[in-house]
Coordinates of C-alpha atoms in Angstrom, one line a residue:
X944 CA 8.0 53.3 35.8
X945 CA 9.8 54.5 32.6
X946 CA 13.6 54.9 32.7
X947 CA 15.7 57.4 30.9
X948 CA 18.8 55.9 29.2
X949 CA 21.7 57.6 27.5
X950 CA 23.8 56.3 24.6
X951 CA 27.0 58.2 23.8
X952 CA 27.8 57.5 20.1
X953 CA 30.0 60.5 19.6
X954 CA 33.2 60.1 17.6
X955 CA 32.0 57.0 15.6
X956 CA 30.8 56.9 12.0
X957 CA 28.0 55.3 10.2
X958 CA 26.6 52.7 10.7
X959 CA 27.9 52.4 14.3
X960 CA 25.4 54.9 15.9
X961 CA 22.4 53.1 14.5
X962 CA 23.7 49.7 15.3
X963 CA 24.3 50.7 18.9
X964 CA 20.9 52.4 19.1
X965 CA 19.2 49.2 17.9
X966 CA 21.1 47.1 20.4
X967 CA 20.0 49.4 23.3
X968 CA 16.4 49.5 22.1
X969 CA 16.2 45.7 22.3
X970 CA 17.0 45.9 26.1
X971 CA 14.5 48.6 26.9
X972 CA 11.0 48.3 28.4
X973 CA 7.8 49.9 27.1
X974 CA 7.7 53.7 27.6
X975 CA 11.5 53.9 28.4
X976 CA 13.2 56.9 26.8
X977 CA 16.6 56.7 25.1
X978 CA 18.7 59.8 24.5
X979 CA 21.4 59.2 21.8
X980 CA 24.2 61.7 21.3
X981 CA 26.3 61.4 18.2
X982 CA 28.5 63.4 15.8
X983 CA 27.8 61.5 12.6
X984 CA 25.3 63.6 10.6
X985 CA 23.9 60.5 8.9
X986 CA 22.5 59.4 12.2
X987 CA 19.8 62.0 11.7
X988 CA 18.6 60.0 8.8
X989 CA 19.5 56.5 9.8
X990 CA 18.0 56.5 13.3
X991 CA 14.5 57.7 12.2
X992 CA 14.6 55.0 9.5
X993 CA 15.4 52.4 12.2
X994 CA 12.4 53.7 14.3
X995 CA 10.1 53.4 11.3
X996 CA 11.0 49.7 11.1
X997 CA 10.8 49.0 14.9
X998 CA 7.7 51.1 15.6
X999 CA 9.4 53.1 18.4
X1000 CA 8.6 56.8 18.7
X1001 CA 10.9 59.6 17.7
X1002 CA 10.5 62.3 20.3
X1003 CA 12.8 64.8 18.7
X1004 CA 16.2 65.6 17.1
X1005 CA 18.3 68.5 18.2
X1006 CA 21.5 69.5 16.3
X1007 CA 23.8 71.9 18.1
X1008 CA 27.5 72.6 17.9
X1009 CA 28.1 69.4 15.8
X1010 CA 26.3 67.2 18.3
X1011 CA 23.1 65.5 17.3
X1012 CA 20.8 64.5 20.1
X1013 CA 18.0 62.0 19.3
X1014 CA 15.3 61.2 21.9
X1015 CA 13.3 57.9 21.4
X1016 CA 10.4 56.4 23.3
X1017 CA 10.3 52.6 23.3
X1018 CA 6.9 51.3 22.0

C-alpha cells in the first residue's frame, strides 16, 4: 500500500529543498507519494531536474501565496 509523505522545506534556500527531497526519496517505497512544500522559487526548477535524474514522477506543482507545493510519485 502506497504511503503519502510530507516534507516541509519552507524557510530554507537553494539547494536545501532539493537535497532534503533527494534524501526522503531514497527512503521511499515504490508508488509512495511525497508532497514537498517550500518557499524557495528555485525549487520549482531544481526538483523537476532531480526527478529527471532519478526517474521518479512529477505529479504536479502548485504555487500559491508564496508557497510552492510539489507532488512526487516514487518510481
